[in-house]
Amino acid sequence: MAGGNERSMKALKEVWKRAENSLCADCGKPDPDWASSTLGVFICLSCSGIHRNIPSISKVKSLKMDYWDDAQVQFLAKHGNAVTKAIYEAHIPIYYYQPTFNDCQVLREQWIRAKYERKEFTEPGKQLPYSDGVKEGILLKRGRDNGQFLPRKFLLSEREGCLKYFTKQDGKEPKINVKIDVINATFQPEKIGNPNGLQITYLKDNKTRNIFVYHESGKEVVDWFNAIRSVQFHYLKVAFPIASDNEIKNRLTRNFLKEGYMEKTGPKQREAFKKRWFTLDHRRLMYFKDPLDAFAKGEVFVGSGENGYSVQKGLPSGTQGNFSWHYGITIVTPDREYLFTCETETDQLEWIRAFTSVINQAMTPQEYAIEAYFKFKS
């Protein structure tokens, strides 16, 4: 920490080491070493960059390298993360997604702007663009066959409990009409190739269908994301009236547990291994020829350990079939074994951790029904 007198430096360190200031006020990353001299919050380097883009609201300084005068240190001491959060996060809707340091830039930026710039959570009952049960607008959607992103009208309705999209802006009949309880939404900027890229998935005939969209406005696409969560929350409140708000919140949109390339072989385990893109969405392991395919080429149900499912490092001895990657994984189910290979040992260990986290969880009644469907289908 360069500059400043010894008293200010000591006072700043005392405020900095308070327990409330040990995590970034915006994303929860441990050991923040930046702060806003106008908001009084302690933040990480990544969030400080977002704050720097709203200079009318926040002035950021390094806690290690910049000079803090007595008045600025006193302001930090008076505020800090706890006091400032009590003001700017006083009335966050329970369904609103609060991003962490693992989330993408657009989610974190719009969360910070929603708090400090738009002050969306400072008053109770404030009308928000994602809270009134209906949202209509244009999103750029990727074509299933040609891969082009074209404008499509989307309509989300809490009253009807569904999401629709239309190929024509003045169209009467939707291209799809999906019930809100089978929808998931997750941000995929790298996969889609746009910082505001959103992947919407839903079940059709118990098979997963992908829709890839984006909007030029980060605010608009995050508003769509939270509007979906809002409609889901209110739908589930009616469907499960005795469930707590937190239980319902945990059933809203979710990130995939793991994605990436692996090689796989067929059920006879003598065929050549083929490179596929895999997505683990809780108990559904889906594989695609291309990460942006609309439909999976196949799905594997991953049950619980107490029901005969397990994951093993390596391939069974004597495994036939040509494979170019040598870090094997075997998924054991009550009916058969599934064989995969990974390019690196790091990939292998990450996949094994993801599978293990699923297998160690007890199955719900709904998951038993899904398992029965997979067995019937096979």
Short mmCIF file of C-alpha atoms in Angstrom, two decimals:
data_model
loop_
_atom_site.label_atom_id
_atom_site.label_comp_id
_atom_site.label_asym_id
_atom_site.label_seq_id
_atom_site.Cartn_x
_atom_site.Cartn_y
_atom_site.Cartn_z
CA MET A 1 0.00 0.00 0.00
CA ALA A 2 1.83 3.06 -1.27
CA GLY A 3 1.42 6.54 0.19
CA GLY A 4 -0.74 7.75 3.05
CA ASN A 5 0.24 8.28 6.64
CA GLU A 6 0.67 5.48 9.10
CA ARG A 7 -2.56 6.22 10.96
CA SER A 8 -4.70 6.00 7.83
CA MET A 9 -2.98 2.81 6.76
CA LYS A 10 -3.63 1.20 10.14
CA ALA A 11 -7.27 2.31 10.17
CA LEU A 12 -7.81 1.02 6.63
CA LYS A 13 -6.38 -2.38 7.54
CA GLU A 14 -8.67 -2.58 10.57
CA VAL A 15 -11.77 -1.98 8.42
CA TRP A 16 -10.49 -4.31 5.71
CA LYS A 17 -10.06 -7.27 8.09
CA ARG A 18 -13.63 -7.14 9.43
CA ALA A 19 -15.40 -10.46 8.80
CA GLU A 20 -18.15 -8.74 6.77
CA ASN A 21 -15.52 -7.46 4.33
CA SER A 22 -13.74 -10.77 3.79
CA LEU A 23 -15.77 -11.56 0.66
CA CYS A 24 -16.45 -9.43 -2.40
CA ALA A 25 -19.72 -7.55 -1.84
CA ASP A 26 -20.92 -8.37 -5.36
CA CYS A 27 -19.77 -11.89 -6.25
CA GLY A 28 -18.60 -13.42 -2.97
CA LYS A 29 -15.01 -14.05 -4.04
CA PRO A 30 -12.73 -14.37 -1.00
CA ASP A 31 -10.10 -11.77 -0.07
CA PRO A 32 -11.21 -8.67 -2.01
CA ASP A 33 -8.42 -6.13 -2.37
CA TRP A 34 -10.32 -3.26 -4.00
CA ALA A 35 -13.00 -0.95 -2.62
CA SER A 36 -15.44 1.71 -3.74
CA SER A 37 -14.76 5.02 -2.02
CA THR A 38 -18.27 6.25 -2.92
CA LEU A 39 -20.31 3.15 -2.05
CA GLY A 40 -18.23 1.86 0.83
CA VAL A 41 -17.99 -1.75 -0.36
CA PHE A 42 -15.03 -4.11 -0.61
CA ILE A 43 -14.83 -5.84 -3.98
CA CYS A 44 -12.60 -8.12 -6.05
CA LEU A 45 -10.50 -7.08 -9.03
CA SER A 46 -13.02 -8.42 -11.55
CA CYS A 47 -15.99 -6.57 -10.02
CA SER A 48 -13.89 -3.42 -9.66
CA GLY A 49 -13.63 -3.37 -13.46
CA ILE A 50 -17.43 -3.31 -13.71
CA HIS A 51 -17.64 -0.55 -11.10
CA ARG A 52 -15.10 1.45 -13.09
CA ASN A 53 -17.55 1.45 -16.02
CA ILE A 54 -20.14 3.32 -13.94
CA PRO A 55 -18.01 6.24 -12.67
CA SER A 56 -21.04 8.37 -11.85
CA ILE A 57 -21.94 5.81 -9.17
CA SER A 58 -18.71 4.23 -8.02
CA LYS A 59 -15.08 5.31 -7.64
CA VAL A 60 -12.80 2.33 -7.09
CA LYS A 61 -9.31 2.18 -5.61
CA SER A 62 -6.84 -0.54 -4.79
CA LEU A 63 -6.48 -1.28 -1.10
CA LYS A 64 -2.85 -2.25 -1.63
CA MET A 65 -1.53 0.25 -4.15
CA ASP A 66 -3.60 3.46 -3.88
CA TYR A 67 -3.58 6.25 -1.34
CA TRP A 68 -6.63 6.57 0.93
CA ASP A 69 -7.10 9.81 2.85
CA ASP A 70 -8.67 10.01 6.31
CA ALA A 71 -12.13 10.97 5.02
CA GLN A 72 -12.24 8.02 2.61
CA VAL A 73 -11.13 5.58 5.30
CA GLN A 74 -13.77 6.95 7.68
CA PHE A 75 -16.41 6.49 4.96
CA LEU A 76 -15.36 2.86 4.51
CA ALA A 77 -15.44 2.34 8.29
CA LYS A 78 -18.94 3.82 8.52
CA HIS A 79 -20.25 1.66 5.70
CA GLY A 80 -18.55 -1.60 4.71
CA ASN A 81 -20.24 -4.52 3.02
CA ALA A 82 -22.90 -5.19 5.66
CA VAL A 83 -24.28 -1.65 5.86
CA THR A 84 -24.22 -1.08 2.10
CA LYS A 85 -25.87 -4.44 1.38
CA ALA A 86 -28.63 -3.59 3.84
CA ILE A 87 -29.42 -0.58 1.64
CA TYR A 88 -28.91 -1.84 -1.91
CA GLU A 89 -29.99 -5.47 -1.38
CA ALA A 90 -32.88 -4.82 0.98
CA HIS A 91 -35.68 -6.19 -1.21
CA ILE A 92 -34.28 -8.69 -3.71
CA PRO A 93 -37.03 -10.96 -5.09
CA ILE A 94 -36.36 -14.51 -3.97
CA TYR A 95 -36.30 -15.77 -7.55
CA TYR A 96 -33.72 -13.19 -8.70
CA TYR A 97 -30.44 -14.88 -9.59
CA GLN A 98 -27.56 -13.47 -7.56
CA PRO A 99 -24.37 -14.39 -9.44
CA THR A 100 -21.10 -15.57 -7.95
CA PHE A 101 -17.51 -15.16 -9.12
CA ASN A 102 -17.97 -18.34 -11.20
CA ASP A 103 -20.68 -16.73 -13.33
CA CYS A 104 -20.23 -14.93 -16.63
CA GLN A 105 -19.59 -11.23 -17.13
CA VAL A 106 -23.09 -10.22 -18.25
CA LEU A 107 -24.74 -11.71 -15.15
CA ARG A 108 -22.30 -10.04 -12.79
CA GLU A 109 -22.41 -6.69 -14.58
CA GLN A 110 -26.20 -6.50 -14.65
CA TRP A 111 -26.38 -7.55 -10.98
CA ILE A 112 -24.04 -4.69 -10.06
CA ARG A 113 -25.89 -2.19 -12.25
CA ALA A 114 -29.26 -3.37 -10.90
CA LYS A 115 -28.08 -2.75 -7.34
CA TYR A 116 -26.21 0.52 -7.51
CA GLU A 117 -27.18 2.22 -10.78
CA ARG A 118 -30.86 1.30 -11.18
CA LYS A 119 -31.47 0.73 -7.43
CA GLU A 120 -33.90 -2.08 -8.19
CA PHE A 121 -33.84 -3.57 -4.67
CA THR A 122 -33.98 -0.54 -2.37
CA GLU A 123 -37.79 -0.33 -2.05
CA PRO A 124 -40.41 -3.01 -1.32
CA GLY A 125 -42.89 -3.87 -4.06
CA LYS A 126 -41.01 -2.00 -6.77
CA GLN A 127 -42.24 -2.74 -10.29
CA LEU A 128 -39.43 -4.52 -12.10
CA PRO A 129 -39.17 -5.48 -15.80
CA TYR A 130 -39.12 -9.17 -14.93
CA SER A 131 -41.71 -9.28 -12.14
CA ASP A 132 -45.13 -8.70 -13.71
CA GLY A 133 -45.73 -12.24 -15.02
CA VAL A 134 -45.51 -11.48 -18.73
CA LYS A 135 -42.65 -10.57 -21.03
CA GLU A 136 -42.69 -10.12 -24.79
CA GLY A 137 -39.87 -9.11 -27.11
CA ILE A 138 -37.39 -9.99 -29.80
CA LEU A 139 -34.44 -12.28 -29.25
CA LEU A 140 -31.94 -13.41 -31.87
CA LYS A 141 -32.36 -17.18 -32.18
CA ARG A 142 -29.99 -19.63 -33.82
CA GLY A 143 -31.53 -21.58 -36.69
CA ARG A 144 -31.48 -25.32 -36.15
CA ASP A 145 -30.34 -26.12 -39.71
CA ASN A 146 -28.45 -23.09 -41.04
CA GLY A 147 -26.89 -21.83 -37.81
CA GLN A 148 -27.89 -18.21 -38.50
CA PHE A 149 -29.16 -16.01 -35.69
CA LEU A 150 -32.42 -14.38 -36.78
CA PRO A 151 -34.88 -12.18 -34.85
CA ARG A 152 -37.79 -14.08 -33.35
CA LYS A 153 -40.64 -12.91 -31.16
CA PHE A 154 -40.76 -14.58 -27.73
CA LEU A 155 -43.68 -14.46 -25.30
CA LEU A 156 -43.48 -15.56 -21.67
CA SER A 157 -46.78 -15.81 -19.78
CA GLU A 158 -47.33 -16.63 -16.13
CA ARG A 159 -51.10 -16.88 -16.67
CA GLU A 160 -50.64 -19.51 -19.38
CA GLY A 161 -47.59 -21.02 -17.67
CA CYS A 162 -45.58 -21.21 -20.86
CA LEU A 163 -42.90 -19.77 -23.15
CA LYS A 164 -43.67 -19.34 -26.86
CA TYR A 165 -41.74 -18.13 -29.85
CA PHE A 166 -42.96 -17.08 -33.27
CA THR A 167 -41.09 -17.21 -36.58
CA LYS A 168 -42.90 -14.04 -37.69
CA GLN A 169 -43.29 -10.97 -35.50
CA ASP A 170 -46.98 -10.69 -36.41
CA GLY A 171 -47.53 -14.45 -36.33
CA LYS A 172 -50.59 -15.87 -34.61
CA GLU A 173 -49.46 -19.46 -34.16
CA PRO A 174 -46.26 -20.07 -32.17
CA LYS A 175 -43.48 -22.28 -33.48
CA ILE A 176 -43.21 -23.77 -30.00
CA ASN A 177 -45.32 -23.60 -26.86
CA VAL A 178 -43.39 -24.94 -23.88
CA LYS A 179 -44.69 -25.40 -20.36
CA ILE A 180 -42.68 -23.38 -17.87
CA ASP A 181 -42.00 -26.34 -15.54
CA VAL A 182 -39.85 -28.19 -18.13
CA ILE A 183 -37.68 -25.19 -19.06
CA ASN A 184 -34.12 -24.48 -18.01
CA ALA A 185 -32.03 -21.44 -18.95
CA THR A 186 -28.28 -20.99 -18.53
CA PHE A 187 -25.83 -18.44 -19.88
CA GLN A 188 -23.38 -19.85 -22.45
CA PRO A 189 -21.35 -16.95 -23.87
CA GLU A 190 -18.39 -19.05 -24.99
CA LYS A 191 -20.43 -21.82 -26.57
CA ILE A 192 -22.75 -19.41 -28.41
CA GLY A 193 -19.96 -16.99 -29.29
CA ASN A 194 -21.71 -13.94 -27.86
CA PRO A 195 -21.21 -12.36 -24.39
CA ASN A 196 -25.01 -12.28 -23.95
CA GLY A 197 -25.63 -15.83 -25.16
CA LEU A 198 -28.40 -17.75 -23.37
CA GLN A 199 -29.19 -21.45 -23.80
CA ILE A 200 -32.82 -22.42 -23.18
CA THR A 201 -33.54 -26.12 -22.85
CA TYR A 202 -36.83 -27.93 -22.45
CA LEU A 203 -38.17 -31.46 -22.50
CA LYS A 204 -40.23 -32.66 -25.45
CA ASP A 205 -41.43 -36.26 -25.23
CA ASN A 206 -38.94 -36.61 -22.37
CA LYS A 207 -36.05 -35.65 -24.69
CA THR A 208 -34.00 -32.51 -24.32
CA ARG A 209 -34.31 -29.73 -26.93
CA ASN A 210 -31.89 -26.77 -27.06
CA ILE A 211 -32.59 -23.21 -28.17
CA PHE A 212 -29.70 -20.73 -28.41
CA VAL A 213 -30.49 -17.01 -28.23
CA TYR A 214 -28.91 -13.67 -27.44
CA HIS A 215 -29.77 -9.98 -27.30
CA GLU A 216 -27.46 -7.06 -27.99
CA SER A 217 -28.47 -5.56 -24.64
CA GLY A 218 -27.02 -7.29 -21.60
CA LYS A 219 -29.80 -5.86 -19.45
CA GLU A 220 -32.51 -7.23 -21.74
CA VAL A 221 -31.17 -10.77 -21.85
CA VAL A 222 -30.69 -10.88 -18.05
CA ASP A 223 -34.23 -9.50 -17.63
CA TRP A 224 -35.47 -12.43 -19.77
CA PHE A 225 -33.50 -14.85 -17.61
CA ASN A 226 -34.98 -13.51 -14.37
CA ALA A 227 -38.46 -13.28 -15.92
CA ILE A 228 -38.28 -17.03 -16.62
CA ARG A 229 -37.24 -17.62 -13.00
CA SER A 230 -40.07 -15.40 -11.76
CA VAL A 231 -42.73 -17.25 -13.75
CA GLN A 232 -41.29 -20.61 -12.70
CA PHE A 233 -41.29 -19.58 -9.06
CA HIS A 234 -44.94 -18.52 -9.04
CA TYR A 235 -45.98 -21.62 -11.02
CA LEU A 236 -44.23 -23.92 -8.53
CA LYS A 237 -45.72 -22.04 -5.56
CA VAL A 238 -49.14 -23.08 -6.82
CA ALA A 239 -48.06 -26.61 -7.76
CA PHE A 240 -46.32 -27.25 -4.41
CA PRO A 241 -48.16 -25.10 -1.85
CA ILE A 242 -46.48 -26.62 1.22
CA ALA A 243 -42.94 -26.19 -0.10
CA SER A 244 -40.88 -23.36 1.37
CA ASP A 245 -39.71 -20.45 -0.76
CA ASN A 246 -36.12 -21.67 -0.53
CA GLU A 247 -37.09 -25.18 -1.61
CA ILE A 248 -38.81 -23.74 -4.66
CA LYS A 249 -35.90 -21.39 -5.37
CA ASN A 250 -33.60 -24.40 -5.56
CA ARG A 251 -35.79 -25.88 -8.31
CA LEU A 252 -35.48 -22.89 -10.64
CA THR A 253 -32.95 -22.55 -13.46
CA ARG A 254 -29.66 -24.35 -12.94
CA ASN A 255 -26.21 -24.43 -14.47
CA PHE A 256 -24.97 -27.63 -16.03
CA LEU A 257 -22.71 -29.66 -13.76
CA LYS A 258 -20.15 -30.28 -16.49
CA GLU A 259 -19.72 -29.90 -20.25
CA GLY A 260 -16.99 -30.81 -22.69
CA TYR A 261 -15.71 -33.28 -25.23
CA MET A 262 -15.23 -36.98 -24.54
CA GLU A 263 -15.00 -40.02 -26.77
CA LYS A 264 -17.60 -42.78 -26.51
CA THR A 265 -18.16 -46.24 -27.93
CA GLY A 266 -21.39 -48.08 -28.65
CA PRO A 267 -23.29 -50.65 -26.57
CA LYS A 268 -21.31 -53.60 -27.97
CA GLN A 269 -18.09 -51.87 -26.83
CA ARG A 270 -16.28 -53.02 -29.95
CA GLU A 271 -17.02 -50.00 -32.13
CA ALA A 272 -14.51 -47.20 -32.66
CA PHE A 273 -14.71 -44.44 -30.07
CA LYS A 274 -16.23 -41.22 -31.48
CA LYS A 275 -15.66 -37.68 -30.24
CA ARG A 276 -18.88 -36.11 -28.90
CA TRP A 277 -19.86 -33.04 -26.90
CA PHE A 278 -21.28 -34.06 -23.52
CA THR A 279 -23.53 -32.13 -21.14
CA LEU A 280 -24.31 -33.36 -17.63
CA ASP A 281 -27.58 -31.78 -16.52
CA HIS A 282 -28.03 -33.34 -13.09
CA ARG A 283 -29.05 -36.94 -13.85
CA ARG A 284 -29.18 -36.56 -17.63
CA LEU A 285 -25.90 -37.12 -19.48
CA MET A 286 -26.52 -35.95 -23.05
CA TYR A 287 -24.18 -36.18 -26.00
CA PHE A 288 -24.15 -34.17 -29.21
CA LYS A 289 -22.18 -34.22 -32.43
CA ASP A 290 -21.80 -30.43 -32.11
CA PRO A 291 -22.14 -28.24 -28.98
CA LEU A 292 -24.84 -26.15 -30.73
CA ASP A 293 -27.02 -29.04 -31.90
CA ALA A 294 -30.71 -28.61 -31.15
CA PHE A 295 -31.21 -32.26 -30.19
CA ALA A 296 -29.00 -34.74 -28.36
CA LYS A 297 -27.90 -37.85 -30.25
CA GLY A 298 -28.47 -39.79 -27.07
CA GLU A 299 -28.98 -39.54 -23.32
CA VAL A 300 -27.82 -41.63 -20.37
CA PHE A 301 -29.60 -41.62 -17.01
CA VAL A 302 -27.21 -41.37 -14.05
CA GLY A 303 -28.92 -42.71 -10.94
CA SER A 304 -27.79 -43.06 -7.34
CA GLY A 305 -25.26 -45.39 -5.80
CA GLU A 306 -27.88 -47.16 -3.73
CA ASN A 307 -29.66 -48.10 -6.96
CA GLY A 308 -26.65 -49.71 -8.61
CA TYR A 309 -24.95 -46.78 -10.35
CA SER A 310 -21.25 -46.03 -10.01
CA VAL A 311 -18.36 -44.33 -11.79
CA GLN A 312 -14.95 -45.91 -12.21
CA LYS A 313 -11.64 -44.51 -13.34
CA GLY A 314 -10.32 -46.24 -16.43
CA LEU A 315 -11.77 -48.72 -18.91
CA PRO A 316 -12.43 -52.45 -18.35
CA SER A 317 -9.44 -54.64 -19.18
CA GLY A 318 -9.56 -55.93 -22.72
CA THR A 319 -11.65 -53.04 -24.02
CA GLN A 320 -11.77 -53.17 -27.80
CA GLY A 321 -12.31 -50.37 -30.29
CA ASN A 322 -9.96 -47.64 -31.38
CA PHE A 323 -9.67 -44.57 -29.16
CA SER A 324 -7.26 -41.66 -29.45
CA TRP A 325 -7.69 -40.40 -25.88
CA HIS A 326 -6.37 -42.56 -23.05
CA TYR A 327 -7.96 -41.29 -19.82
CA GLY A 328 -10.92 -43.61 -19.48
CA ILE A 329 -14.14 -43.45 -17.46
CA THR A 330 -16.66 -46.24 -16.94
CA ILE A 331 -20.22 -45.50 -15.86
CA VAL A 332 -21.84 -48.60 -14.39
CA THR A 333 -25.65 -48.83 -14.45
CA PRO A 334 -27.92 -51.75 -13.49
CA ASP A 335 -28.28 -52.61 -17.18
CA ARG A 336 -24.88 -51.98 -18.81
CA GLU A 337 -21.57 -50.16 -18.71
CA TYR A 338 -20.88 -46.93 -20.62
CA LEU A 339 -17.29 -46.29 -21.70
CA PHE A 340 -15.75 -42.87 -22.29
CA THR A 341 -12.27 -41.45 -22.79
CA CYS A 342 -10.97 -37.96 -22.00
CA GLU A 343 -8.16 -36.02 -23.63
CA THR A 344 -6.42 -35.12 -20.36
CA GLU A 345 -6.23 -36.44 -16.83
CA THR A 346 -7.65 -33.14 -15.57
CA ASP A 347 -10.75 -33.62 -17.73
CA GLN A 348 -11.06 -37.19 -16.50
CA LEU A 349 -10.92 -36.19 -12.83
CA GLU A 350 -13.39 -33.32 -13.32
CA TRP A 351 -15.90 -35.62 -15.01
CA ILE A 352 -15.48 -38.24 -12.29
CA ARG A 353 -16.10 -35.60 -9.60
CA ALA A 354 -19.24 -34.42 -11.42
CA PHE A 355 -20.59 -37.98 -11.83
CA THR A 356 -19.77 -38.80 -8.22
CA SER A 357 -21.66 -35.74 -6.94
CA VAL A 358 -24.79 -36.98 -8.75
CA ILE A 359 -24.43 -40.64 -7.82
CA ASN A 360 -24.01 -39.78 -4.13
CA GLN A 361 -27.43 -38.07 -4.04
CA ALA A 362 -30.58 -40.03 -3.25
CA MET A 363 -33.14 -40.13 -6.06
CA THR A 364 -36.47 -38.31 -5.82
CA PRO A 365 -39.80 -39.92 -6.79
CA GLN A 366 -39.77 -37.89 -10.02
CA GLU A 367 -36.29 -39.23 -10.84
CA TYR A 368 -37.46 -42.81 -10.35
CA ALA A 369 -40.12 -42.10 -12.98
CA ILE A 370 -37.47 -40.72 -15.36
CA GLU A 371 -35.29 -43.78 -14.76
CA ALA A 372 -38.24 -46.04 -15.60
CA TYR A 373 -38.73 -44.13 -18.86
CA PHE A 374 -35.06 -44.56 -19.83
CA LYS A 375 -35.26 -48.31 -19.11
CA PHE A 376 -38.46 -48.65 -21.14
CA LYS A 377 -36.92 -46.70 -24.04
CA SER A 378 -33.85 -48.90 -24.12
#
